CSV table of C-alpha atoms and ligand atoms in Angstrom, one decimal:
chain,number,residue,atom,x,y,z
A,18,MET,CA,0.0,0.0,0.0
A,19,ASN,CA,1.5,3.3,-1.0
A,20,ASN,CA,1.6,6.0,1.7
A,21,GLU,CA,3.6,9.0,0.8
A,22,ARG,CA,4.4,10.1,4.4
A,23,ILE,CA,5.6,6.6,5.3
A,24,ASN,CA,7.7,6.5,2.2
A,25,ARG,CA,9.4,9.7,3.2
A,26,LEU,CA,9.9,8.4,6.7
A,27,GLN,CA,11.5,5.3,5.4
A,28,GLU,CA,13.9,7.3,3.3
A,29,ALA,CA,14.8,9.4,6.4
A,30,MET,CA,15.3,6.1,8.4
A,31,ALA,CA,17.6,4.7,5.7
A,32,ARG,CA,19.7,7.8,5.7
A,33,ALA,CA,19.9,7.8,9.6
A,34,GLY,CA,20.8,4.1,9.7
A,35,ILE,CA,17.6,3.1,11.4
A,36,GLY,CA,16.5,-0.4,10.6
A,37,HIS,CA,13.0,-0.4,12.0
A,38,ALA,CA,10.6,2.0,13.6
A,39,PHE,CA,7.7,1.2,16.0
A,40,ILE,CA,5.2,4.0,16.6
A,41,ALA,CA,2.6,3.3,19.2
A,42,ASN,CA,0.0,5.9,20.2
A,43,GLY,CA,0.1,9.6,19.7
A,44,PRO,CA,0.6,12.2,17.1
A,45,ASP,CA,3.2,10.4,14.9
A,46,MET,CA,0.7,7.6,14.3
A,47,PHE,CA,-2.0,10.2,13.5
A,48,TYR,CA,0.3,12.0,11.2
A,49,LEU,CA,1.4,8.9,9.3
A,50,ILE,CA,-1.9,7.1,8.9
A,51,GLY,CA,-4.7,9.4,10.2
A,52,TYR,CA,-5.5,7.1,13.1
A,53,ALA,CA,-6.0,8.2,16.6
A,54,THR,CA,-5.5,5.2,18.8
A,55,LEU,CA,-7.2,4.4,22.0
A,56,PRO,CA,-4.4,4.7,24.6
A,57,LEU,CA,-5.2,1.5,26.4
A,58,GLU,CA,-3.4,-1.6,27.6
A,59,ARG,CA,-3.8,-3.4,24.3
A,60,ILE,CA,-1.0,-2.1,22.1
A,61,THR,CA,-1.6,-0.6,18.7
A,62,ALA,CA,1.7,-0.2,16.9
A,63,LEU,CA,2.9,0.8,13.5
A,64,SER,CA,5.8,-1.4,12.4
A,65,ILE,CA,7.9,0.3,9.7
A,66,PRO,CA,11.0,-1.2,8.2
A,67,ALA,CA,13.5,1.1,6.5
A,68,GLU,CA,12.8,-1.0,3.4
A,69,GLY,CA,9.6,-3.0,2.7
A,70,ASP,CA,6.0,-2.8,3.8
A,71,ALA,CA,4.8,-1.1,6.9
A,72,VAL,CA,2.0,-2.8,8.9
A,73,LEU,CA,-0.3,-1.7,11.7
A,74,PHE,CA,-0.7,-4.2,14.6
A,75,VAL,CA,-4.1,-3.5,16.1
A,76,PRO,CA,-6.3,-5.3,18.6
A,77,ARG,CA,-9.0,-7.1,16.5
A,78,LEU,CA,-11.8,-5.4,18.3
A,79,GLU,CA,-10.4,-2.0,17.4
A,80,ALA,CA,-9.5,-2.8,13.8
A,81,PRO,CA,-12.8,-1.3,12.4
A,82,ARG,CA,-11.8,2.1,13.7
A,83,VAL,CA,-8.7,2.3,11.5
A,84,PRO,CA,-9.2,4.5,8.5
A,85,GLU,CA,-9.0,2.4,5.3
A,86,GLY,CA,-6.3,2.7,2.6
A,87,THR,CA,-3.3,4.1,4.5
A,88,VAL,CA,-1.5,1.0,5.7
A,89,GLU,CA,-1.8,-2.7,5.8
A,90,VAL,CA,-3.7,-3.7,9.0
A,91,VAL,CA,-2.7,-6.8,11.0
A,92,PRO,CA,-5.3,-7.5,13.7
A,93,TRP,CA,-4.2,-9.4,16.7
A,94,ASP,CA,-6.5,-11.6,18.8
A,95,GLU,CA,-6.9,-11.7,22.5
A,96,LEU,CA,-4.6,-14.8,22.9
A,97,ASP,CA,-1.9,-13.5,20.6
A,98,ASP,CA,1.3,-11.9,21.8
A,99,PRO,CA,1.6,-8.6,19.8
A,100,ILE,CA,5.0,-7.8,21.3
A,101,ALA,CA,6.3,-11.1,19.9
A,102,MET,CA,4.8,-10.2,16.5
A,103,MET,CA,6.7,-6.9,16.7
A,104,ALA,CA,9.9,-8.6,17.7
A,105,GLU,CA,9.6,-10.9,14.8
A,106,ARG,CA,9.4,-7.9,12.4
A,107,CYS,CA,12.7,-6.3,13.7
A,108,ARG,CA,14.8,-9.4,14.2
A,109,GLY,CA,18.5,-8.8,13.6
A,110,GLU,CA,18.1,-5.0,13.4
A,111,ASP,CA,20.6,-3.1,15.6
A,112,THR,CA,19.0,0.3,15.5
A,113,LEU,CA,15.3,0.9,16.3
A,114,ALA,CA,13.4,4.1,16.3
A,115,ILE,CA,10.7,4.1,19.1
A,116,GLY,CA,7.7,6.5,19.0
A,117,ASP,CA,8.0,9.2,21.7
A,118,HIS,CA,4.5,8.3,23.0
A,119,MET,CA,5.0,4.5,23.2
A,120,TRP,CA,4.4,3.5,26.8
A,121,SER,CA,7.5,2.3,28.6
A,122,VAL,CA,5.8,-1.0,29.5
A,123,PHE,CA,5.5,-1.9,25.8
A,124,LEU,CA,9.2,-0.9,25.2
A,125,ILE,CA,10.4,-2.9,28.2
A,126,ARG,CA,8.5,-6.0,27.0
A,127,LEU,CA,9.9,-5.6,23.5
A,128,LEU,CA,13.4,-5.3,24.8
A,129,GLU,CA,13.0,-8.5,26.8
A,130,LYS,CA,12.6,-10.2,23.4
A,131,VAL,CA,15.1,-8.4,21.2
A,132,GLY,CA,18.0,-7.8,23.4
A,133,SER,CA,19.7,-4.4,23.4
A,134,PRO,CA,19.5,-2.6,20.1
A,135,ARG,CA,20.5,1.0,19.8
A,136,LEU,CA,17.3,3.1,20.5
A,137,ILE,CA,16.4,6.4,18.9
A,138,PRO,CA,13.4,8.6,19.7
A,139,ALA,CA,11.2,8.4,16.5
A,140,SER,CA,10.8,12.2,16.7
A,141,GLU,CA,14.4,12.6,15.5
A,142,VAL,CA,13.2,11.4,12.1
A,143,THR,CA,9.5,12.3,12.2
A,144,ARG,CA,10.0,15.9,13.2
A,145,LYS,CA,11.6,16.8,9.9
A,146,LEU,CA,8.5,15.6,8.1
A,147,ARG,CA,6.0,17.1,10.5
A,148,GLU,CA,7.7,20.5,10.7
A,149,VAL,CA,6.8,21.3,7.1
A,150,LYS,CA,3.1,21.5,6.6
A,151,ASP,CA,1.5,20.8,3.3
A,152,GLU,CA,-1.6,22.7,2.0
A,153,THR,CA,-4.1,20.4,3.5
A,154,GLU,CA,-2.5,20.8,6.9
A,155,ILE,CA,-2.3,24.6,6.6
A,156,ASP,CA,-5.9,24.6,5.7
A,157,ALA,CA,-6.9,22.7,8.8
A,158,LEU,CA,-4.7,25.0,11.0
A,159,ARG,CA,-6.4,28.0,9.3
A,160,ARG,CA,-9.9,26.7,10.0
A,161,ALA,CA,-8.9,26.0,13.6
A,162,ALA,CA,-7.5,29.5,14.0
A,163,ALA,CA,-10.6,31.0,12.4
A,164,GLY,CA,-12.7,29.1,14.9
A,165,VAL,CA,-11.0,30.5,18.0
A,166,ASP,CA,-10.9,34.0,16.4
A,167,ARG,CA,-14.8,33.8,16.3
A,168,VAL,CA,-14.7,32.8,20.0
A,169,LEU,CA,-12.6,35.8,20.8
A,170,ALA,CA,-15.0,38.1,18.9
A,171,ARG,CA,-17.9,36.7,21.0
A,172,ILE,CA,-16.1,37.0,24.4
A,173,PRO,CA,-16.6,40.7,25.0
A,174,ARG,CA,-20.2,40.5,23.9
A,175,GLU,CA,-21.3,37.3,25.7
A,176,VAL,CA,-19.0,36.5,28.6
A,177,ARG,CA,-19.4,38.2,31.9
A,178,PHE,CA,-16.1,38.3,33.9
A,179,ALA,CA,-16.6,40.4,37.1
A,180,GLY,CA,-18.1,38.4,39.9
A,181,ARG,CA,-17.6,35.0,38.3
A,182,THR,CA,-14.8,32.5,38.9
A,183,GLU,CA,-12.1,31.6,36.4
A,184,LYS,CA,-13.5,28.1,36.1
A,185,GLU,CA,-16.9,29.5,35.0
A,186,VAL,CA,-15.3,31.7,32.4
A,187,ALA,CA,-13.2,28.8,31.2
A,188,ALA,CA,-16.4,26.7,30.9
A,189,ASP,CA,-18.0,29.4,28.7
A,190,ILE,CA,-14.9,29.5,26.4
A,191,THR,CA,-14.8,25.7,26.2
A,192,ARG,CA,-18.4,25.6,25.1
A,193,MET,CA,-17.8,28.3,22.5
A,194,ILE,CA,-14.7,26.5,21.1
A,195,LEU,CA,-17.0,23.5,20.2
A,196,GLU,CA,-19.8,25.8,19.0
A,197,GLU,CA,-17.3,27.4,16.6
A,198,GLY,CA,-16.5,24.2,14.8
A,199,HIS,CA,-13.8,22.4,16.7
A,200,ASP,CA,-14.0,18.7,17.1
A,201,GLU,CA,-12.4,18.9,20.5
A,202,ALA,CA,-11.9,21.6,23.0
A,203,GLY,CA,-8.4,21.0,24.1
A,204,PHE,CA,-7.7,23.6,26.9
A,205,ALA,CA,-8.7,26.9,28.3
A,206,ILE,CA,-6.5,28.9,30.6
A,207,VAL,CA,-8.2,31.8,32.3
A,208,ALA,CA,-5.8,33.6,34.6
A,209,SER,CA,-7.1,36.6,36.4
A,210,GLY,CA,-5.6,39.4,38.5
A,211,PRO,CA,-2.4,38.2,40.2
A,212,ASN,CA,-2.9,34.7,38.6
A,213,SER,CA,-2.3,36.3,35.2
A,214,ALA,CA,1.4,36.4,36.1
A,215,SER,CA,1.4,32.6,36.0
A,216,PRO,CA,1.7,31.6,32.3
A,217,HIS,CA,0.2,28.1,32.6
A,218,HIS,CA,-2.3,28.9,35.4
A,219,GLU,CA,-5.0,26.3,36.0
A,220,PRO,CA,-8.4,28.1,36.1
A,221,GLY,CA,-9.6,28.0,39.7
A,222,ASP,CA,-12.2,29.4,42.1
A,223,ARG,CA,-10.8,32.9,42.2
A,224,VAL,CA,-13.6,35.4,41.7
A,225,ILE,CA,-12.7,37.9,39.0
A,226,GLN,CA,-12.6,41.5,40.1
A,227,PRO,CA,-13.1,44.8,38.3
A,228,GLY,CA,-9.6,46.1,37.4
A,229,ASP,CA,-8.2,42.6,36.8
A,230,ALA,CA,-6.1,41.7,33.8
A,231,VAL,CA,-7.3,38.3,32.5
A,232,VAL,CA,-5.1,36.2,30.3
A,233,CYS,CA,-7.3,33.8,28.2
A,234,ASP,CA,-5.3,31.1,26.3
A,235,PHE,CA,-7.3,28.4,24.6
A,236,GLY,CA,-7.6,26.1,21.7
A,237,GLY,CA,-8.6,22.7,20.5
A,238,SER,CA,-8.5,20.7,17.3
A,239,VAL,CA,-10.2,20.6,13.9
A,240,ASP,CA,-9.6,17.5,11.8
A,241,GLY,CA,-6.7,16.7,14.2
A,242,TYR,CA,-4.9,20.0,13.9
A,243,PHE,CA,-4.7,22.5,16.8
A,244,SER,CA,-5.6,26.1,17.4
A,245,ASP,CA,-3.8,28.0,20.2
A,246,VAL,CA,-4.6,31.6,20.8
A,247,THR,CA,-4.1,34.1,23.7
A,248,ARG,CA,-5.6,37.5,24.3
A,249,THR,CA,-5.4,39.6,27.5
A,250,PHE,CA,-8.6,41.3,28.6
A,251,SER,CA,-9.2,44.2,31.1
A,252,VAL,CA,-12.2,43.9,33.4
A,253,GLY,CA,-13.4,47.5,33.3
A,254,GLU,CA,-11.1,50.3,32.5
A,255,PRO,CA,-7.5,49.2,32.5
A,256,SER,CA,-4.8,50.6,34.8
A,257,ALA,CA,-2.0,52.7,33.3
A,258,LYS,CA,0.4,49.8,34.1
A,259,LEU,CA,-1.7,47.3,32.2
A,260,VAL,CA,-2.0,49.6,29.2
A,261,GLU,CA,1.8,50.1,29.1
A,262,VAL,CA,2.7,46.4,29.6
A,263,HIS,CA,0.1,45.4,27.0
A,264,SER,CA,1.5,47.9,24.4
A,265,VAL,CA,5.0,46.5,24.9
A,266,VAL,CA,3.8,42.9,24.4
A,267,HIS,CA,1.8,43.9,21.4
A,268,ALA,CA,4.8,45.6,19.8
A,269,ALA,CA,7.0,42.5,20.5
A,270,GLY,CA,4.5,40.2,18.9
A,271,THR,CA,4.1,42.3,15.9
A,272,ALA,CA,7.8,42.7,15.3
A,273,ALA,CA,8.4,39.0,15.8
A,274,ARG,CA,5.7,38.0,13.3
A,275,ASP,CA,6.9,40.6,10.8
A,276,ALA,CA,10.4,39.0,11.0
A,277,VAL,CA,9.2,35.6,9.8
A,278,ARG,CA,10.5,34.5,6.4
A,279,PRO,CA,12.4,31.4,5.1
A,280,GLY,CA,16.0,31.3,6.2
A,281,VAL,CA,15.6,33.3,9.4
A,282,ALA,CA,16.8,31.3,12.4
A,283,CYS,CA,14.2,30.3,14.9
A,284,GLN,CA,16.2,32.0,17.7
A,285,ASP,CA,16.2,35.3,15.7
A,286,ILE,CA,12.4,35.4,16.0
A,287,ASP,CA,12.8,35.0,19.7
A,288,ARG,CA,15.4,37.7,19.8
A,289,VAL,CA,13.3,40.2,18.0
A,290,ALA,CA,10.5,39.8,20.5
A,291,ARG,CA,12.9,39.7,23.5
A,292,ARG,CA,14.8,42.8,22.4
A,293,ILE,CA,11.7,45.0,22.4
A,294,ILE,CA,10.6,43.7,25.9
A,295,GLU,CA,14.1,44.2,27.3
A,296,ASP,CA,14.4,47.7,25.8
A,297,ALA,CA,11.2,48.6,27.6
A,298,GLY,CA,12.7,47.4,30.9
A,299,TYR,CA,10.7,44.1,31.3
A,300,GLY,CA,13.3,41.6,30.1
A,301,GLU,CA,13.5,39.6,33.3
A,302,TRP,CA,9.7,39.2,33.3
A,303,PHE,CA,9.5,37.5,29.9
A,304,ILE,CA,10.1,34.1,31.3
A,305,HIS,CA,9.4,31.7,28.5
A,306,ARG,CA,10.4,31.1,24.8
A,307,THR,CA,8.6,33.1,22.2
A,308,GLY,CA,6.8,30.2,20.6
A,309,HIS,CA,6.4,26.6,19.6
A,310,GLY,CA,5.5,24.6,16.5
A,311,ILE,CA,1.9,23.5,16.2
A,312,GLY,CA,0.1,20.8,14.1
A,313,VAL,CA,-1.2,17.5,15.2
A,314,GLU,CA,0.3,18.4,18.6
A,315,VAL,CA,-0.3,21.8,20.4
A,316,HIS,CA,3.5,21.9,21.1
A,317,GLU,CA,5.9,20.4,18.6
A,318,HIS,CA,8.9,21.4,16.6
A,319,PRO,CA,10.2,23.9,15.6
A,320,TYR,CA,10.6,25.7,18.9
A,321,ILE,CA,11.1,29.5,18.7
A,322,VAL,CA,13.8,29.8,21.3
A,323,GLU,CA,17.3,31.0,21.9
A,324,GLY,CA,19.7,28.2,20.9
A,325,ASN,CA,17.6,26.9,18.0
A,326,ASP,CA,19.6,28.2,15.0
A,327,ALA,CA,17.6,26.1,12.5
A,328,PRO,CA,16.4,28.3,9.7
A,329,LEU,CA,12.7,28.7,9.2
A,330,ALA,CA,11.3,27.0,6.1
A,331,ARG,CA,8.2,27.6,4.1
A,332,GLY,CA,5.4,25.6,5.7
A,333,ASN,CA,6.6,25.8,9.3
A,334,ALA,CA,3.7,26.6,11.6
A,335,PHE,CA,4.3,28.0,15.0
A,336,SER,CA,3.1,30.3,17.7
A,337,VAL,CA,4.4,33.8,18.4
A,338,GLU,CA,3.4,34.5,22.0
A,339,PRO,CA,5.5,37.0,23.9
A,340,GLY,CA,4.4,37.8,27.5
A,341,ILE,CA,5.3,39.9,30.5
A,342,TYR,CA,4.5,38.5,34.0
A,343,LEU,CA,4.8,40.8,37.0
A,344,PRO,CA,4.5,38.5,40.1
A,345,GLY,CA,1.7,39.2,42.4
A,346,GLU,CA,0.5,42.0,40.1
A,347,LEU,CA,-0.5,41.2,36.5
A,348,GLY,CA,0.5,39.4,33.3
A,349,VAL,CA,0.0,40.0,29.6
A,350,ARG,CA,0.4,37.5,26.8
A,351,ILE,CA,-0.7,37.8,23.1
A,352,GLU,CA,-0.4,34.7,21.0
A,353,ASP,CA,-1.0,34.1,17.3
A,354,ILE,CA,-0.3,31.2,15.0
A,355,VAL,CA,1.9,32.0,12.1
A,356,VAL,CA,2.9,30.0,9.0
A,357,CYS,CA,6.2,30.8,7.3
A,358,GLY,CA,5.2,31.7,3.8
A,359,GLU,CA,7.3,32.0,0.7
A,360,ASP,CA,8.4,35.5,1.4
A,361,GLY,CA,6.9,36.4,4.7
A,362,PRO,CA,4.5,35.6,7.5
A,363,ASP,CA,1.0,34.2,7.0
A,364,THR,CA,-0.6,35.0,10.3
A,365,LEU,CA,-3.6,32.6,10.7
A,366,ASN,CA,-5.2,34.4,13.7
A,367,GLN,CA,-6.9,37.7,12.7
A,368,ALA,CA,-8.7,38.6,15.9
A,369,THR,CA,-7.9,42.1,17.2
A,370,ARG,CA,-4.8,42.3,19.4
A,371,ASP,CA,-6.0,45.5,21.1
A,372,LEU,CA,-6.5,45.4,24.9
A,373,MET,CA,-10.2,44.5,25.0
A,374,VAL,CA,-12.3,45.8,27.9
A,375,VAL,CA,-14.9,43.3,29.3
A,376,GLU,CA,-17.4,43.6,32.1
B,426,ZN,ZN1,1.8,27.8,26.9
B,427,ZN,ZN1,-1.5,29.2,24.1
B,428,ZN,ZN1,1.0,28.3,22.6
């Protein structure tokens, strides 16, 4: 069965000296054959030799879930030993690539049967494929971004903040993510007042107050591809401090997105954003990288971070999300998904980046 993505993976494996790859669970499996496994104790594993036919070992009761036409399916029965079937496929190979999301219990059982081959995380070969999105993938990312943009447009009109808990606001956002066409609502961070200074705050029982800054960071998936967007709201009229910090973050994000084009190093996008925040005197409060790749995972390669000197390529999709976090006081983050186009940025999110006042 011909599968273009598997073919390209096999070419990469051959170049890297990898004899066989096992992918169980997770985004690599979805990327290669469009199948989202059930992450249960019965293993589902793609078995991919550097040369020859790939097969999917799947529990017989789950075989009907596998999309047709992307790989040869080998169902295993309750009394079979799927790990032995896998071991048989890679006999004699001295280098194996193991999917990043394969449970350690499956790997341990496999190693009991095949000895001690050299092991490589499969992401070392799959990331090169997944980093460059094709038109179908960009289209899915664009539809996902448009969905959360519509949620952002509804928030000031429909969501009351003051007097309600972060959890209640997060529940509203989660509902709207689904209403606006997502298949799954992945996450919704609502971080209010002093909590807004915690970038990955878990929405809690804090009651939102007039005068709060509220960071809302949310997304989900459309056809398996993720959205991820952040805007910062002001409950009632913003303080002078919030207006100032917001304008610095806004400028950093704009400059970083404008700098996107093929050949620019990932770390240079980070530096553009960081320089603006440092020059404004907030450098020590920009405590995370500028962005992350996005696709069939919310966070994937390429990472927009100091130390990553890999050049951007056409089709890379990633977030640009500078932030400033003043402990105990307030935080601001603005996040957009950008695709590196042929000669500049293709920003998927179009929702306003102005500081929006909510009630
Ligand atoms: Zn994050
Ligand atoms: Zn986010
Ligand atoms: Zn993000």
